[in-house]
Amino acid sequence: VDRALVGALDTALRRPGSTWTTAADALGRALVPADLVQGAAHLIVVPDGPLGAVPFDALRVDGAALVDRVPTSVLPTAALLQLAPPATDGGWRAPWARQLVAFGDPLPGADTWQVAGTAPRLAASAAEVRAVAAALGGAHQVFLGAGNQKRALVEALTTPPPVLHLATHAVADLAAGEQSRLLFSPAADGPVESLFLREVY
């Protein structure tokens, strides 16, 4: 794939009102054959090199955005496929069983891994988290604002919930993939807390 196609889509998406669909069509034709999507239930992408910067959901296939054609997941490594839990039909769950753990509305703070980098507040993400909780029903744990802490996530995942929703900042480091990280609210007026990709592994 010509790297110029990747750069063209990136540039177009950063310009509001631009004709980004032209770039998305071109890169979609180069990366996603139409017959691959036809009838597919789920598309799993493990990008390599410069393809790590491609927003696959935004690619267009046969005139439609990929996100409208098939559910798409992007994994940093194919090794994660081995960790996937066995498929289940969901089944019946007690109404008091925990259905969701969600994090959002991170407080602003300095990102020590970026020069002069400050992660702003994502106030609208609190409404997003509440909407997800209301839609799923069942018991849930919600961590917003100062509660949006890395340690809370680590503790919550000792018993993984059926649904984990993260509406917080993330940084993709394309030069050193394992330095990519999720950002959580700062603890005691310090810098924001980071959960690195290597920790996720």
CSV table of C-alpha atoms in Angstrom, one decimal:
chain,number,residue,atom,x,y,z
A,1,VAL,CA,0.0,0.0,0.0
A,2,ASP,CA,1.3,3.4,-1.0
A,3,ARG,CA,2.1,5.4,2.2
A,4,ALA,CA,0.8,8.5,0.5
A,5,LEU,CA,-2.7,7.0,0.7
A,6,VAL,CA,-2.4,6.7,4.5
A,7,GLY,CA,-1.1,10.2,4.7
A,8,ALA,CA,-3.9,11.6,2.5
A,9,LEU,CA,-6.6,10.1,4.7
A,10,ASP,CA,-5.0,11.3,7.8
A,11,THR,CA,-4.7,14.9,6.4
A,12,ALA,CA,-8.3,14.9,5.1
A,13,LEU,CA,-9.7,13.7,8.5
A,14,ARG,CA,-8.0,16.6,10.2
A,15,ARG,CA,-9.6,19.2,8.0
A,16,PRO,CA,-13.3,19.7,8.9
A,17,GLY,CA,-15.5,19.8,5.9
A,18,SER,CA,-12.9,18.4,3.6
A,19,THR,CA,-13.8,15.7,1.0
A,20,TRP,CA,-12.3,12.9,3.2
A,21,THR,CA,-14.4,10.3,1.4
A,22,THR,CA,-12.2,10.5,-1.6
A,23,ALA,CA,-9.2,9.5,0.4
A,24,ALA,CA,-11.2,6.9,2.4
A,25,ASP,CA,-12.4,5.3,-0.9
A,26,ALA,CA,-8.8,5.1,-2.3
A,27,LEU,CA,-7.4,3.5,0.9
A,28,GLY,CA,-10.4,1.3,1.3
A,29,ARG,CA,-9.9,-0.1,-2.2
A,30,ALA,CA,-6.2,-0.8,-1.5
A,31,LEU,CA,-6.7,-2.4,1.9
A,32,VAL,CA,-10.1,-4.1,2.1
A,33,PRO,CA,-11.4,-6.2,-0.9
A,34,ALA,CA,-15.1,-5.9,-1.2
A,35,ASP,CA,-15.6,-9.6,-1.3
A,36,LEU,CA,-13.9,-9.9,2.1
A,37,VAL,CA,-16.6,-7.8,3.7
A,38,GLN,CA,-19.5,-9.3,1.9
A,39,GLY,CA,-21.3,-11.6,4.3
A,40,ALA,CA,-18.7,-11.2,7.0
A,41,ALA,CA,-19.9,-11.2,10.6
A,42,HIS,CA,-16.8,-9.6,12.1
A,43,LEU,CA,-13.6,-8.2,10.7
A,44,ILE,CA,-10.4,-8.4,12.8
A,45,VAL,CA,-7.5,-6.2,11.7
A,46,VAL,CA,-3.9,-6.6,13.0
A,47,PRO,CA,-2.1,-3.7,11.3
A,48,ASP,CA,1.7,-3.5,10.8
A,49,GLY,CA,4.0,-0.5,10.4
A,50,PRO,CA,2.4,2.6,9.0
A,51,LEU,CA,-1.0,0.8,8.8
A,52,GLY,CA,-1.2,1.3,12.6
A,53,ALA,CA,-2.2,4.9,11.9
A,54,VAL,CA,-5.2,3.9,9.7
A,55,PRO,CA,-8.7,4.4,11.2
A,56,PHE,CA,-10.1,1.3,9.6
A,57,ASP,CA,-13.7,2.1,10.6
A,58,ALA,CA,-13.5,5.2,8.4
A,59,LEU,CA,-12.4,3.4,5.3
A,60,ARG,CA,-15.0,3.1,2.6
A,61,VAL,CA,-15.8,-0.1,0.7
A,62,ASP,CA,-18.1,0.0,-2.3
A,63,GLY,CA,-19.2,3.5,-1.4
A,64,ALA,CA,-20.0,2.9,2.3
A,65,ALA,CA,-18.0,3.3,5.5
A,66,LEU,CA,-16.6,0.0,6.8
A,67,VAL,CA,-18.2,0.7,10.2
A,68,ASP,CA,-21.6,0.6,8.5
A,69,ARG,CA,-20.8,-2.7,6.7
A,70,VAL,CA,-19.3,-4.9,9.3
A,71,PRO,CA,-18.2,-4.7,13.0
A,72,THR,CA,-14.5,-4.1,13.0
A,73,SER,CA,-11.9,-4.7,15.7
A,74,VAL,CA,-8.3,-3.5,15.6
A,75,LEU,CA,-5.7,-5.5,17.6
A,76,PRO,CA,-2.1,-4.5,18.2
A,77,THR,CA,-0.9,-8.1,17.9
A,78,ALA,CA,-2.4,-11.4,16.7
A,79,ALA,CA,-1.3,-13.0,20.0
A,80,LEU,CA,-4.3,-11.4,21.7
A,81,LEU,CA,-6.6,-13.7,19.7
A,82,GLN,CA,-5.3,-16.6,21.9
A,83,LEU,CA,-6.6,-14.7,25.0
A,84,ALA,CA,-10.1,-14.4,23.7
A,85,PRO,CA,-12.7,-16.1,26.0
A,86,PRO,CA,-14.8,-18.8,24.4
A,87,ALA,CA,-17.9,-17.6,22.7
A,88,THR,CA,-21.1,-18.0,24.7
A,89,ASP,CA,-24.8,-17.3,23.9
A,90,GLY,CA,-24.9,-14.8,26.9
A,91,GLY,CA,-27.6,-16.8,28.7
A,92,TRP,CA,-29.6,-15.6,31.7
A,93,ARG,CA,-28.0,-13.3,34.3
A,94,ALA,CA,-29.3,-12.4,37.7
A,95,PRO,CA,-30.4,-8.7,37.8
A,96,TRP,CA,-27.9,-8.0,40.6
A,97,ALA,CA,-25.0,-9.6,38.7
A,98,ARG,CA,-22.4,-7.0,37.6
A,99,GLN,CA,-22.9,-6.3,33.9
A,100,LEU,CA,-20.7,-3.2,33.3
A,101,VAL,CA,-17.6,-1.5,34.6
A,102,ALA,CA,-17.2,2.0,33.0
A,103,PHE,CA,-14.7,4.8,33.2
A,104,GLY,CA,-15.1,8.4,32.0
A,105,ASP,CA,-14.8,12.1,32.5
A,106,PRO,CA,-11.1,12.1,33.3
A,107,LEU,CA,-9.8,15.2,35.2
A,108,PRO,CA,-7.3,17.3,33.3
A,109,GLY,CA,-3.6,16.9,34.2
A,110,ALA,CA,-0.1,16.9,32.8
A,111,ASP,CA,1.0,14.0,30.7
A,112,THR,CA,4.6,13.5,31.7
A,113,TRP,CA,5.3,11.4,28.6
A,114,GLN,CA,4.7,14.3,26.3
A,115,VAL,CA,6.5,17.6,26.1
A,116,ALA,CA,4.1,20.3,27.3
A,117,GLY,CA,1.3,17.8,27.0
A,118,THR,CA,-1.9,18.3,29.0
A,119,ALA,CA,-4.9,16.0,28.8
A,120,PRO,CA,-8.1,18.1,28.9
A,121,ARG,CA,-11.3,17.1,30.6
A,122,LEU,CA,-13.8,15.0,28.6
A,123,ALA,CA,-17.0,16.2,30.3
A,124,ALA,CA,-19.4,14.8,27.7
A,125,SER,CA,-18.0,11.3,28.3
A,126,ALA,CA,-19.8,11.2,31.7
A,127,ALA,CA,-23.2,11.3,29.8
A,128,GLU,CA,-21.9,8.7,27.5
A,129,VAL,CA,-21.0,6.3,30.4
A,130,ARG,CA,-24.4,6.9,32.0
A,131,ALA,CA,-26.2,6.2,28.7
A,132,VAL,CA,-24.3,2.9,28.3
A,133,ALA,CA,-25.2,1.9,31.9
A,134,ALA,CA,-28.8,2.7,31.3
A,135,ALA,CA,-28.9,0.8,28.0
A,136,LEU,CA,-27.3,-2.4,29.5
A,137,GLY,CA,-29.3,-2.5,32.7
A,138,GLY,CA,-28.1,-4.8,35.5
A,139,ALA,CA,-25.6,-3.9,38.2
A,140,HIS,CA,-22.8,-1.6,37.2
A,141,GLN,CA,-19.7,0.2,38.5
A,142,VAL,CA,-19.1,3.7,37.2
A,143,PHE,CA,-15.9,5.6,37.8
A,144,LEU,CA,-16.1,9.3,36.7
A,145,GLY,CA,-14.0,12.4,37.4
A,146,ALA,CA,-11.7,11.8,40.3
A,147,GLY,CA,-12.8,8.2,40.4
A,148,ASN,CA,-11.5,7.5,36.9
A,149,GLN,CA,-8.3,6.0,38.3
A,150,LYS,CA,-5.9,3.4,37.0
A,151,ARG,CA,-6.0,1.5,40.3
A,152,ALA,CA,-9.8,1.3,40.1
A,153,LEU,CA,-9.5,-0.4,36.7
A,154,VAL,CA,-6.9,-2.8,37.9
A,155,GLU,CA,-9.0,-3.8,40.9
A,156,ALA,CA,-12.2,-4.1,38.8
A,157,LEU,CA,-10.5,-6.4,36.3
A,158,THR,CA,-9.6,-9.0,39.0
A,159,THR,CA,-13.0,-10.3,38.1
A,160,PRO,CA,-13.6,-9.2,34.5
A,161,PRO,CA,-17.1,-7.9,33.8
A,162,PRO,CA,-19.0,-8.9,30.7
A,163,VAL,CA,-18.7,-5.3,29.4
A,164,LEU,CA,-15.8,-2.9,30.0
A,165,HIS,CA,-16.4,0.7,28.7
A,166,LEU,CA,-13.5,3.2,28.6
A,167,ALA,CA,-14.4,6.8,27.7
A,168,THR,CA,-11.0,8.3,28.6
A,169,HIS,CA,-8.0,9.7,26.8
A,170,ALA,CA,-5.6,7.4,24.8
A,171,VAL,CA,-2.3,8.1,23.1
A,172,ALA,CA,-1.1,5.9,20.2
A,173,ASP,CA,2.7,5.9,19.9
A,174,LEU,CA,3.4,4.9,16.3
A,175,ALA,CA,7.1,4.9,16.8
A,176,ALA,CA,7.1,2.6,19.9
A,177,GLY,CA,3.8,0.7,20.0
A,178,GLU,CA,4.2,-0.5,23.6
A,179,GLN,CA,4.4,3.1,24.8
A,180,SER,CA,0.8,3.6,23.6
A,181,ARG,CA,-1.3,4.2,26.7
A,182,LEU,CA,-4.7,5.0,28.2
A,183,LEU,CA,-4.8,8.1,30.4
A,184,PHE,CA,-6.7,8.3,33.7
A,185,SER,CA,-7.4,11.1,36.2
A,186,PRO,CA,-4.4,12.2,38.2
A,187,ALA,CA,-4.0,11.1,41.8
A,188,ALA,CA,-3.6,13.8,44.4
A,189,ASP,CA,-2.9,16.7,42.0
A,190,GLY,CA,-0.1,14.8,40.3
A,191,PRO,CA,0.3,14.0,36.6
A,192,VAL,CA,-2.3,11.8,34.8
A,193,GLU,CA,-1.9,8.1,35.3
A,194,SER,CA,-1.0,6.0,32.3
A,195,LEU,CA,-1.9,2.4,31.6
A,196,PHE,CA,0.6,1.3,28.9
A,197,LEU,CA,0.0,-1.3,26.2
A,198,ARG,CA,2.6,-3.6,27.7
A,199,GLU,CA,0.7,-3.6,30.9
A,200,VAL,CA,-2.5,-4.5,29.0
A,201,TYR,CA,-0.7,-7.5,27.6
